[in-house]
mmCIF file of C-alpha atoms in Angstrom:
data_model
loop_
_atom_site.group_PDB
_atom_site.id
_atom_site.type_symbol
_atom_site.label_atom_id
_atom_site.label_comp_id
_atom_site.label_asym_id
_atom_site.label_seq_id
_atom_site.Cartn_x
_atom_site.Cartn_y
_atom_site.Cartn_z
ATOM 1 C CA MET A 1 -11.969 143.607 164.032
ATOM 2 C CA THR A 2 -14.672 141.215 165.303
ATOM 3 C CA VAL A 3 -16.249 141.040 161.860
ATOM 4 C CA LEU A 4 -12.894 140.223 160.306
ATOM 5 C CA GLY A 5 -12.352 137.530 162.911
ATOM 6 C CA ASP A 6 -15.771 136.043 162.197
ATOM 7 C CA LYS A 7 -14.976 136.019 158.513
ATOM 8 C CA ARG A 8 -11.705 134.214 159.101
ATOM 9 C CA GLY A 9 -13.559 131.677 161.265
ATOM 10 C CA SER A 10 -16.155 131.091 158.596
ATOM 11 C CA ILE A 11 -13.422 130.663 156.016
ATOM 12 C CA ARG A 12 -11.693 128.038 158.133
ATOM 13 C CA LYS A 13 -14.969 126.164 158.641
ATOM 14 C CA ASP A 14 -15.765 126.240 154.921
ATOM 15 C CA SER A 15 -12.283 125.003 154.087
ATOM 16 C CA ILE A 16 -12.716 122.131 156.533
ATOM 17 C CA ILE A 17 -16.085 121.249 154.987
ATOM 18 C CA ILE A 18 -14.632 121.372 151.509
ATOM 19 C CA SER A 19 -11.681 119.195 152.487
ATOM 20 C CA SER A 20 -14.027 116.683 154.053
ATOM 21 C CA ASP A 21 -16.075 116.622 150.839
ATOM 22 C CA LEU A 22 -12.893 116.105 148.834
ATOM 23 C CA HIS A 23 -11.982 113.030 150.884
ATOM 24 C CA GLY A 24 -15.537 111.653 151.230
ATOM 25 C CA SER A 25 -16.858 108.439 149.738
ATOM 26 C CA SER A 26 -18.591 108.183 146.330
ATOM 27 C CA LYS A 27 -21.506 105.974 145.316
ATOM 28 C CA PHE A 28 -20.936 103.034 143.058
ATOM 29 C CA ASP A 29 -22.943 100.242 141.561
ATOM 30 C CA ASP A 30 -23.655 97.054 143.430
ATOM 31 C CA ASN A 31 -20.643 95.368 141.848
ATOM 32 C CA ASP A 32 -18.281 98.273 142.632
ATOM 33 C CA LEU A 33 -16.065 98.313 145.696
ATOM 34 C CA PRO A 34 -15.550 101.357 147.984
ATOM 35 C CA LEU A 35 -12.004 101.749 146.619
ATOM 36 C CA ARG A 36 -11.603 105.370 147.782
ATOM 37 C CA SER A 37 -11.681 104.332 151.423
ATOM 38 C CA LEU A 38 -8.906 101.794 150.848
ATOM 39 C CA SER A 39 -5.307 102.691 151.293
ATOM 40 C CA CYS A 40 -2.496 101.782 148.943
ATOM 41 C CA ASP A 41 -1.390 98.967 151.229
ATOM 42 C CA THR A 42 -4.889 97.426 151.281
ATOM 43 C CA SER A 43 -5.218 97.544 147.481
ATOM 44 C CA SER A 44 -1.825 95.958 147.087
ATOM 45 C CA ARG A 45 -2.842 93.183 149.476
ATOM 46 C CA LEU A 46 -6.057 92.535 147.507
ATOM 47 C CA LEU A 47 -4.095 92.334 144.311
ATOM 48 C CA ALA A 48 -1.703 89.876 145.917
ATOM 49 C CA PHE A 49 -4.548 87.378 146.499
ATOM 50 C CA VAL A 50 -5.558 87.348 142.825
ATOM 51 C CA PRO A 51 -4.666 83.831 141.497
ATOM 52 C CA THR A 52 -2.409 83.552 138.476
ATOM 53 C CA SER A 53 -2.566 80.954 135.674
ATOM 54 C CA GLU A 54 -0.697 77.777 136.310
ATOM 55 C CA THR A 55 0.943 75.561 133.715
ATOM 56 C CA GLY A 56 -0.887 72.358 132.962
ATOM 57 C CA SER A 57 -4.321 73.586 134.358
ATOM 58 C CA SER A 58 -7.700 72.314 133.117
ATOM 59 C CA PRO A 59 -9.887 74.217 130.564
ATOM 60 C CA GLU A 60 -12.387 75.099 133.300
ATOM 61 C CA ALA A 61 -9.587 76.556 135.394
ATOM 62 C CA SER A 62 -8.321 78.517 132.415
ATOM 63 C CA ALA A 63 -11.783 79.948 131.738
ATOM 64 C CA ALA A 64 -12.199 80.872 135.391
ATOM 65 C CA SER A 65 -8.801 82.523 135.487
ATOM 66 C CA SER A 66 -9.543 84.531 132.332
ATOM 67 C CA THR A 67 -12.844 85.712 133.854
ATOM 68 C CA LYS A 68 -11.040 86.794 137.009
ATOM 69 C CA GLY A 69 -8.410 88.574 134.903
ATOM 70 C CA LYS A 70 -11.099 90.591 133.146
ATOM 71 C CA LYS A 71 -12.622 91.560 136.482
ATOM 72 C CA VAL A 72 -9.241 92.670 137.754
ATOM 73 C CA ASN A 73 -8.648 94.786 134.647
ATOM 74 C CA ASP A 74 -12.095 96.329 134.968
ATOM 75 C CA PHE A 75 -11.359 97.017 138.619
ATOM 76 C CA LYS A 76 -8.093 98.763 137.706
ATOM 77 C CA GLU A 77 -9.787 100.918 135.048
ATOM 78 C CA ARG A 78 -12.550 101.991 137.460
ATOM 79 C CA TRP A 79 -9.910 102.724 140.090
ATOM 80 C CA ALA A 80 -7.925 104.983 137.685
ATOM 81 C CA LYS A 81 -11.092 106.871 136.597
ATOM 82 C CA GLN A 82 -12.107 107.445 140.205
ATOM 83 C CA GLN A 83 -8.613 108.791 141.029
ATOM 84 C CA VAL A 84 -8.747 111.244 138.068
ATOM 85 C CA THR A 85 -12.265 112.389 139.011
ATOM 86 C CA ALA A 86 -11.272 112.886 142.657
ATOM 87 C CA ALA A 87 -8.131 114.875 141.690
ATOM 88 C CA SER A 88 -10.088 117.196 139.366
ATOM 89 C CA GLY A 89 -12.682 117.759 142.112
ATOM 90 C CA ARG A 90 -9.988 118.592 144.663
ATOM 91 C CA ARG A 91 -8.359 121.076 142.272
ATOM 92 C CA ALA A 92 -11.674 122.809 141.579
ATOM 93 C CA ASN A 93 -12.429 123.082 145.309
ATOM 94 C CA ALA A 94 -8.893 124.426 146.006
ATOM 95 C CA VAL A 95 -9.263 127.119 143.305
ATOM 96 C CA ALA A 96 -12.632 128.156 144.703
ATOM 97 C CA LEU A 97 -11.137 128.332 148.202
ATOM 98 C CA VAL A 98 -8.221 130.523 147.028
ATOM 99 C CA GLN A 99 -10.602 132.868 145.197
ATOM 100 C CA GLU A 100 -12.740 133.191 148.316
ATOM 101 C CA ILE A 101 -9.662 133.955 150.437
ATOM 102 C CA ASP A 102 -8.570 136.642 147.934
ATOM 103 C CA LYS A 103 -11.985 138.265 148.100
ATOM 104 C CA GLU A 104 -11.872 138.281 151.886
ATOM 105 C CA ARG A 105 -8.366 139.847 151.879
ATOM 106 C CA LYS A 106 -9.446 142.544 149.420
ATOM 107 C CA ALA A 107 -12.411 143.330 151.625
ATOM 108 C CA GLU A 108 -10.126 143.535 154.661
ATOM 109 C CA ARG A 109 -7.711 145.886 152.872
ATOM 110 C CA HIS A 110 -10.589 148.087 151.802
ATOM 111 C CA ASP A 111 -11.866 148.236 155.397
ATOM 112 C CA TRP A 112 -8.390 149.048 156.753
ATOM 113 C CA LYS A 113 -7.882 151.771 154.150
ATOM 114 C CA LYS A 114 -11.157 153.390 155.143
ATOM 115 C CA VAL A 115 -10.225 153.216 158.830
ATOM 116 C CA ILE A 116 -6.830 154.844 158.092
ATOM 117 C CA GLU A 117 -8.487 157.645 156.110
ATOM 118 C CA ASP A 118 -10.880 158.310 158.996
ATOM 119 C CA LEU A 119 -7.985 158.425 161.455
ATOM 120 C CA GLN A 120 -6.034 160.836 159.240
ATOM 121 C CA HIS A 121 -9.063 163.113 158.966
ATOM 122 C CA ASP A 122 -9.525 163.080 162.758
ATOM 123 C CA LEU A 123 -5.793 163.822 163.224
ATOM 124 C CA GLU A 124 -5.948 166.828 160.896
ATOM 125 C CA GLU A 125 -8.950 168.201 162.762
ATOM 126 C CA CYS A 126 -7.128 167.752 166.079
ATOM 127 C CA GLU A 127 -4.022 169.518 164.747
ATOM 128 C CA MET A 128 -6.077 172.485 163.498
ATOM 129 C CA SER A 129 -7.870 172.749 166.821
ATOM 130 C CA TRP A 130 -4.578 172.514 168.705
ATOM 131 C CA GLU A 131 -2.947 175.240 166.589
ATOM 132 C CA THR A 132 -5.920 177.522 167.211
ATOM 133 C CA ARG A 133 -5.727 176.995 170.981
ATOM 134 C CA MET A 134 -1.929 177.431 170.985
ATOM 135 C CA SER A 135 -2.082 180.708 169.023
ATOM 136 C CA ALA A 136 -4.665 182.096 171.448
ATOM 137 C CA ARG A 137 -2.555 181.026 174.419
ATOM 138 C CA ASP A 138 0.552 182.587 172.850
ATOM 139 C CA ARG A 139 -1.198 185.915 172.376
ATOM 140 C CA LEU A 140 -2.385 185.873 175.972
ATOM 141 C CA TRP A 141 1.097 184.932 177.186
ATOM 142 C CA GLU A 142 2.722 187.701 175.153
ATOM 143 C CA ALA A 143 0.366 190.283 176.588
ATOM 144 C CA LYS A 144 1.059 189.107 180.144
ATOM 145 C CA MET A 145 4.821 189.001 179.555
ATOM 146 C CA SER A 146 4.772 192.500 178.054
ATOM 147 C CA ASP A 147 3.028 193.926 181.105
ATOM 148 C CA THR A 148 5.331 192.025 183.462
ATOM 149 C CA MET A 149 8.468 193.171 181.620
ATOM 150 C CA SER A 150 7.320 196.793 181.629
ATOM 151 C CA ALA A 151 6.782 196.664 185.373
ATOM 152 C CA CYS A 152 10.144 194.960 185.921
ATOM 153 C CA VAL A 153 11.958 197.527 183.798
ATOM 154 C CA LYS A 154 10.441 200.430 185.670
ATOM 155 C CA ASP A 155 11.273 198.834 189.018
ATOM 156 C CA TRP A 156 14.840 198.060 187.881
ATOM 157 C CA GLU A 157 15.380 201.598 186.599
ATOM 158 C CA ALA A 158 14.261 203.046 189.919
ATOM 159 C CA LYS A 159 16.513 200.717 191.900
ATOM 160 C CA MET A 160 19.481 201.325 189.586
ATOM 161 C CA SER A 161 19.064 205.076 189.891
ATOM 162 C CA ASP A 162 19.290 204.885 193.675
ATOM 163 C CA THR A 163 22.152 202.374 193.529
ATOM 164 C CA MET A 164 24.136 204.443 191.005
ATOM 165 C CA SER A 165 23.772 207.601 193.059
ATOM 166 C CA ALA A 166 25.117 205.873 196.167
ATOM 167 C CA ARG A 167 27.844 204.183 194.129
ATOM 168 C CA ASP A 168 28.906 207.470 192.536
ATOM 169 C CA ARG A 169 29.279 209.125 195.893
ATOM 170 C CA LEU A 170 31.286 206.197 197.234
ATOM 171 C CA TRP A 171 33.447 206.139 194.086
ATOM 172 C CA GLU A 172 34.200 209.847 194.311
ATOM 173 C CA ALA A 173 35.326 209.445 197.911
ATOM 174 C CA LYS A 174 37.566 206.488 197.027
ATOM 175 C CA MET A 175 39.057 208.285 194.024
ATOM 176 C CA SER A 176 39.837 211.336 196.137
ATOM 177 C CA ASP A 177 41.694 209.205 198.682
ATOM 178 C CA MET A 178 43.536 207.308 195.941
ATOM 179 C CA MET A 179 44.605 210.523 194.201
ATOM 180 C CA SER A 180 45.943 211.950 197.453
ATOM 181 C CA ALA A 181 47.945 208.795 198.150
ATOM 182 C CA CYS A 182 49.193 208.699 194.548
ATOM 183 C CA VAL A 183 50.379 212.317 194.682
ATOM 184 C CA LYS A 184 52.315 211.640 197.882
ATOM 185 C CA ASP A 185 53.864 208.505 196.393
ATOM 186 C CA CYS A 186 54.861 210.380 193.220
ATOM 187 C CA GLU A 187 56.475 213.159 195.216
ATOM 188 C CA ALA A 188 58.522 210.626 197.213
ATOM 189 C CA LYS A 189 59.584 208.795 194.034
ATOM 190 C CA MET A 190 60.519 212.073 192.318
ATOM 191 C CA ALA A 191 62.729 213.036 195.256
ATOM 192 C CA LYS A 192 64.446 209.636 195.139
ATOM 193 C CA ASN A 193 64.860 209.824 191.356
ATOM 194 C CA ASN A 194 66.421 213.298 191.629
ATOM 195 C CA GLN A 195 68.881 211.984 194.191
ATOM 196 C CA ASP A 196 69.722 208.986 191.974
ATOM 197 C CA TRP A 197 70.117 211.314 188.987
ATOM 198 C CA ASP A 198 72.604 213.500 190.821
ATOM 199 C CA THR A 199 74.596 210.436 191.862
ATOM 200 C CA TRP A 200 74.583 209.075 188.298
ATOM 201 C CA CYS A 201 75.657 212.446 186.864
ATOM 202 C CA LYS A 202 78.624 212.614 189.227
ATOM 203 C CA LYS A 203 79.579 209.062 188.339
ATOM 204 C CA MET A 204 79.285 209.799 184.605
ATOM 205 C CA GLU A 205 81.471 212.910 184.985
ATOM 206 C CA ALA A 206 84.183 210.819 186.634
ATOM 207 C CA THR A 207 83.832 208.106 183.965
ATOM 208 C CA GLN A 208 83.964 210.665 181.145
ATOM 209 C CA LYS A 209 87.062 212.207 182.676
ATOM 210 C CA GLU A 210 88.770 208.806 182.764
ATOM 211 C CA GLU A 211 87.666 208.025 179.204
ATOM 212 C CA LYS A 212 88.889 211.426 178.058
ATOM 213 C CA GLU A 213 92.296 210.789 179.581
ATOM 214 C CA THR A 214 92.402 207.330 177.985
ATOM 215 C CA LEU A 215 91.377 208.740 174.584
ATOM 216 C CA THR A 216 93.984 211.492 174.902
ATOM 217 C CA ALA A 217 96.723 208.949 175.582
ATOM 218 C CA THR A 218 95.465 206.774 172.705
ATOM 219 C CA CYS A 219 95.433 209.765 170.349
ATOM 220 C CA GLU A 220 98.978 210.687 171.315
ATOM 221 C CA LYS A 221 100.059 207.105 170.681
ATOM 222 C CA LEU A 222 98.285 207.071 167.316
ATOM 223 C CA VAL A 223 99.931 210.373 166.382
ATOM 224 C CA LYS A 224 103.342 208.894 167.113
ATOM 225 C CA GLU A 225 102.515 205.725 165.154
ATOM 226 C CA ASN A 226 101.196 207.833 162.296
ATOM 227 C CA ALA A 227 104.428 209.822 162.236
ATOM 228 C CA LYS A 228 106.409 206.587 162.156
ATOM 229 C CA LEU A 229 104.203 205.140 159.401
ATOM 230 C CA THR A 230 104.532 208.363 157.446
ATOM 231 C CA LYS A 231 108.316 208.147 157.709
ATOM 232 C CA ASP A 232 108.259 204.446 156.738
ATOM 233 C CA PHE A 233 105.949 205.204 153.831
ATOM 234 C CA ALA A 234 108.276 207.984 152.687
ATOM 235 C CA ASP A 235 111.229 205.593 152.919
ATOM 236 C CA GLN A 236 109.247 202.951 151.031
ATOM 237 C CA VAL A 237 108.298 205.463 148.346
ATOM 238 C CA ALA A 238 111.902 206.531 148.049
ATOM 239 C CA TRP A 239 113.023 202.881 147.901
ATOM 240 C CA GLN A 240 110.321 202.075 145.326
ATOM 241 C CA ALA A 241 111.423 205.048 143.220
ATOM 242 C CA LYS A 242 115.005 203.834 143.490
ATOM 243 C CA VAL A 243 114.044 200.290 142.530
ATOM 244 C CA GLU A 244 111.826 201.405 139.657
ATOM 245 C CA ALA A 245 114.744 203.453 138.350
ATOM 246 C CA ASP A 246 116.699 200.220 137.903
ATOM 247 C CA LEU A 247 114.300 197.437 136.750
ATOM 248 C CA GLY A 248 117.182 195.217 135.760
ATOM 249 C CA LEU A 249 118.456 195.251 139.335
ATOM 250 C CA LEU A 250 114.924 194.471 140.641
ATOM 251 C CA ASP A 251 114.633 191.511 138.275
ATOM 252 C CA ALA A 252 117.971 190.170 139.431
ATOM 253 C CA ILE A 253 116.918 190.521 143.079
ATOM 254 C CA VAL A 254 113.594 188.764 142.464
ATOM 255 C CA LEU A 255 115.281 185.935 140.568
ATOM 256 C CA ARG A 256 117.930 185.625 143.256
ATOM 257 C CA ASN A 257 115.196 185.355 145.903
ATOM 258 C CA LEU A 258 113.359 182.727 143.853
ATOM 259 C CA ILE A 259 116.470 180.551 143.442
ATOM 260 C CA ASP A 260 117.376 181.028 147.092
ATOM 261 C CA GLN A 261 113.956 179.857 148.315
ATOM 262 C CA ALA A 262 114.036 176.868 145.949
ATOM 263 C CA GLN A 263 117.446 175.848 147.325
ATOM 264 C CA GLU A 264 116.109 176.195 150.883
ATOM 265 C CA LEU A 265 113.265 173.787 150.082
ATOM 266 C CA LEU A 266 115.668 171.288 148.493
ATOM 267 C CA ALA A 267 117.967 171.404 151.530
ATOM 268 C CA GLN A 268 115.030 170.794 153.883
ATOM 269 C CA MET A 269 113.648 167.954 151.731
ATOM 270 C CA ALA A 270 117.106 166.346 151.493
ATOM 271 C CA GLY A 271 117.531 166.518 155.268
ATOM 272 C CA LEU A 272 120.926 168.252 155.118
ATOM 273 C CA PRO A 273 122.476 169.197 158.467
ATOM 274 C CA ILE A 274 121.792 172.890 158.915
ATOM 275 C CA ASP A 275 123.533 175.061 161.486
ATOM 276 C CA SER A 276 121.486 177.649 163.325
ATOM 277 C CA ASN A 277 123.740 180.359 161.907
ATOM 278 C CA THR A 278 123.609 179.010 158.349
ATOM 279 C CA ARG A 279 120.685 179.423 155.967
ATOM 280 C CA PRO A 280 119.358 176.265 154.271
ATOM 281 C CA SER A 281 120.170 177.661 150.818
ATOM 282 C CA VAL A 282 123.804 178.177 151.853
ATOM 283 C CA ALA A 283 123.931 174.601 153.192
ATOM 284 C CA TRP A 284 122.610 173.352 149.833
ATOM 285 C CA ARG A 285 125.295 175.254 147.889
ATOM 286 C CA MET A 286 128.023 174.147 150.303
ATOM 287 C CA HIS A 287 126.971 170.504 149.862
ATOM 288 C CA LEU A 288 127.381 170.846 146.077
ATOM 289 C CA ALA A 289 130.573 172.968 146.256
ATOM 290 C CA THR A 290 132.864 169.926 146.121
ATOM 291 C CA GLU A 291 131.862 169.250 142.505
ATOM 292 C CA MET A 292 133.335 171.511 139.868
ATOM 293 C CA THR A 293 131.174 170.938 136.768
ATOM 294 C CA ASP A 294 127.431 171.463 136.488
ATOM 295 C CA PRO A 295 126.600 167.861 135.453
ATOM 296 C CA GLU A 296 128.504 166.540 138.459
ATOM 297 C CA ARG A 297 126.695 168.941 140.752
ATOM 298 C CA LEU A 298 123.328 167.894 139.229
ATOM 299 C CA ASN A 299 124.089 164.177 139.691
ATOM 300 C CA LYS A 300 125.109 164.767 143.300
ATOM 301 C CA ALA A 301 121.864 166.679 143.918
ATOM 302 C CA LYS A 302 119.800 163.827 142.404
ATOM 303 C CA SER A 303 121.639 161.252 144.495
ATOM 304 C CA LEU A 304 120.156 162.844 147.616
ATOM 305 C CA PHE A 305 116.633 161.752 146.511
ATOM 306 C CA ALA A 306 117.330 158.673 144.355
ATOM 307 C CA GLN A 307 116.698 156.085 147.116
ATOM 308 C CA ARG A 308 113.510 157.732 148.414
ATOM 309 C CA HIS A 309 109.916 157.344 147.184
ATOM 310 C CA ASP A 310 107.987 159.914 149.248
ATOM 311 C CA GLU A 311 106.218 162.999 147.894
ATOM 312 C CA ASP A 312 109.089 165.389 148.743
ATOM 313 C CA ALA A 313 111.616 163.235 146.886
ATOM 314 C CA THR A 314 109.310 162.976 143.871
ATOM 315 C CA ALA A 315 108.810 166.761 143.733
ATOM 316 C CA ALA A 316 112.577 167.385 144.125
ATOM 317 C CA MET A 317 113.457 164.910 141.339
ATOM 318 C CA GLN A 318 110.872 166.502 139.037
ATOM 319 C CA VAL A 319 112.308 170.011 139.476
ATOM 320 C CA LEU A 320 115.931 168.786 139.176
ATOM 321 C CA GLU A 321 115.130 166.913 135.942
ATOM 322 C CA SER A 322 113.306 169.917 134.484
ATOM 323 C CA GLU A 323 114.828 172.889 132.688
ATOM 324 C CA GLY A 324 115.095 174.773 135.972
ATOM 325 C CA GLY A 325 117.259 172.084 137.568
ATOM 326 C CA MET A 326 120.478 173.695 136.314
ATOM 327 C CA LEU A 327 119.491 177.021 137.908
ATOM 328 C CA LEU A 328 119.355 175.368 141.331
ATOM 329 C CA ILE A 329 122.883 173.890 141.227
ATOM 330 C CA LYS A 330 124.921 176.741 139.697
ATOM 331 C CA ARG A 331 127.007 179.157 141.710
ATOM 332 C CA HIS A 332 125.488 182.636 141.911
ATOM 333 C CA SER A 333 127.296 185.985 141.659
ATOM 334 C CA GLU A 334 127.384 188.352 144.580
ATOM 335 C CA ILE A 335 124.113 190.278 145.120
ATOM 336 C CA ARG A 336 123.979 193.780 146.342
ATOM 337 C CA GLU A 337 123.089 194.059 149.973
ATOM 338 C CA GLU A 338 120.313 196.591 149.320
ATOM 339 C CA GLY A 339 118.426 194.145 147.106
ATOM 340 C CA ASP A 340 118.182 191.498 149.827
ATOM 341 C CA LYS A 341 115.478 193.458 151.669
ATOM 342 C CA ALA A 342 113.175 193.439 148.635
ATOM 343 C CA ALA A 343 114.084 189.914 147.584
ATOM 344 C CA HIS A 344 113.617 188.054 150.875
ATOM 345 C CA GLY A 345 109.794 188.297 150.885
ATOM 346 C CA PRO A 346 107.582 185.285 149.965
ATOM 347 C CA MET A 347 107.235 184.548 146.275
ATOM 348 C CA SER A 348 103.951 184.369 144.332
ATOM 349 C CA HIS A 349 102.974 183.868 140.721
ATOM 350 C CA VAL A 350 101.499 187.356 140.550
ATOM 351 C CA GLY A 351 104.653 189.022 141.939
ATOM 352 C CA VAL A 352 107.094 187.106 139.730
ATOM 353 C CA SER A 353 105.098 187.094 136.487
ATOM 354 C CA PRO A 354 106.162 190.641 135.430
ATOM 355 C CA THR A 355 109.796 189.636 135.950
ATOM 356 C CA VAL A 356 109.307 186.458 133.916
ATOM 357 C CA GLU A 357 107.691 188.417 131.098
ATOM 358 C CA ARG A 358 110.745 190.664 130.869
ATOM 359 C CA GLN A 359 113.094 187.676 130.523
ATOM 360 C CA PRO A 360 114.116 186.162 127.186
ATOM 361 C CA HIS A 361 111.726 183.609 125.843
ATOM 362 C CA LYS A 362 114.235 180.742 126.092
ATOM 363 C CA LYS A 363 114.628 181.294 129.863
ATOM 364 C CA ARG A 364 110.932 181.507 130.749
ATOM 365 C CA GLY A 365 110.290 177.744 130.803
ATOM 366 C CA ALA A 366 113.098 177.078 133.265
ATOM 367 C CA ILE A 367 112.087 179.988 135.493
ATOM 368 C CA MET A 368 108.401 178.939 135.536
ATOM 369 C CA SER A 369 109.293 175.385 136.650
ATOM 370 C CA VAL A 370 111.187 176.820 139.634
ATOM 371 C CA ILE A 371 108.264 179.166 140.436
ATOM 372 C CA THR A 372 105.856 176.200 140.419
ATOM 373 C CA PHE A 373 108.193 174.284 142.722
ATOM 374 C CA VAL A 374 108.385 177.194 145.204
ATOM 375 C CA CYS A 375 104.847 178.606 145.010
ATOM 376 C CA GLY A 376 102.892 175.509 143.975
ATOM 377 C CA PRO A 377 100.569 175.236 140.931
ATOM 378 C CA GLU A 378 99.190 178.549 139.741
ATOM 379 C CA SER A 379 95.555 179.065 140.833
ATOM 380 C CA ILE A 380 92.960 181.067 138.937
ATOM 381 C CA SER A 381 92.099 184.304 140.675
ATOM 382 C CA PRO A 382 88.424 185.329 141.070
ATOM 383 C CA SER A 383 88.981 188.296 138.731
ATOM 384 C CA GLU A 384 89.915 185.918 135.883
ATOM 385 C CA LEU A 385 86.688 183.885 136.148
#
């Protein structure tokens, strides 16, 4: 490091010497001026004192001025040459200085590289020596630890043997006491459970007796109801056989029930006064009984809904203006009393459709309009999908 510092110092001194040579003075002839030591301001001042030609001067003055002009031109030429020579000298010295600095830097890098290589070599030797010492220490440590562990294991086994023997004896004594207490507790719980079981059995016997009596009464009631249902079923079968024997009578009863229910709806929609002892269908027929002919009866029925615009009035006018309207205003013949029971049930499309199919084709349209009025629009059953 000291050598490198000395070299840098020598380089700085050389550069200072060179720079002083670059800016030093040069030798000229006796007629030359030391122009290099003059600054630009001084040269400009000298040039300012050079006299110029004046108009109307004498021949001697003109000759003198021309001589001075030549000297000035010569002075300028020498000045330019000196500047070029000085610049080329400075460039040559600067190049030499840069080359010298490069050489010094290369030498420094070479020295540093050698120092680094020496340090790396020393580091490798230290690492190898350290690994050797560490491996020897590890082997010694392993041997010591092995002996120590063997001694510890033997000591621990001896202590554990004594401890386990004492612990086993203590554990056996505790287990014996615990088993004795557990047996006594189990015997007490078993006695209590037996007592609770006897109480529960007696309670269950009483409950079963009550349930048996209740089931017996229920069975007797069901037997009576079954007998009644059997009798009703037999009566229904007999009635069904009787009705099936006379399909014409059944059709008349079904149609009578259909017309009767339609007249009940019309009476309710019209708001006719209905007595508690009079059916709405009878009130409807009594309201129309004053008219003798069917057209008059139909007009009177329509007059009940002519001034109204609600949904009921619209539905009533539609059914009265349809083919089935005449069926709802005519007088009906007397119906057998036995057919009323079968005919008074609620109407449905499914129940009436067989009856409609057995009617003449010309009557079906009128009957279906009344069925739609009573039962509403026919819906599609899930079986038909």
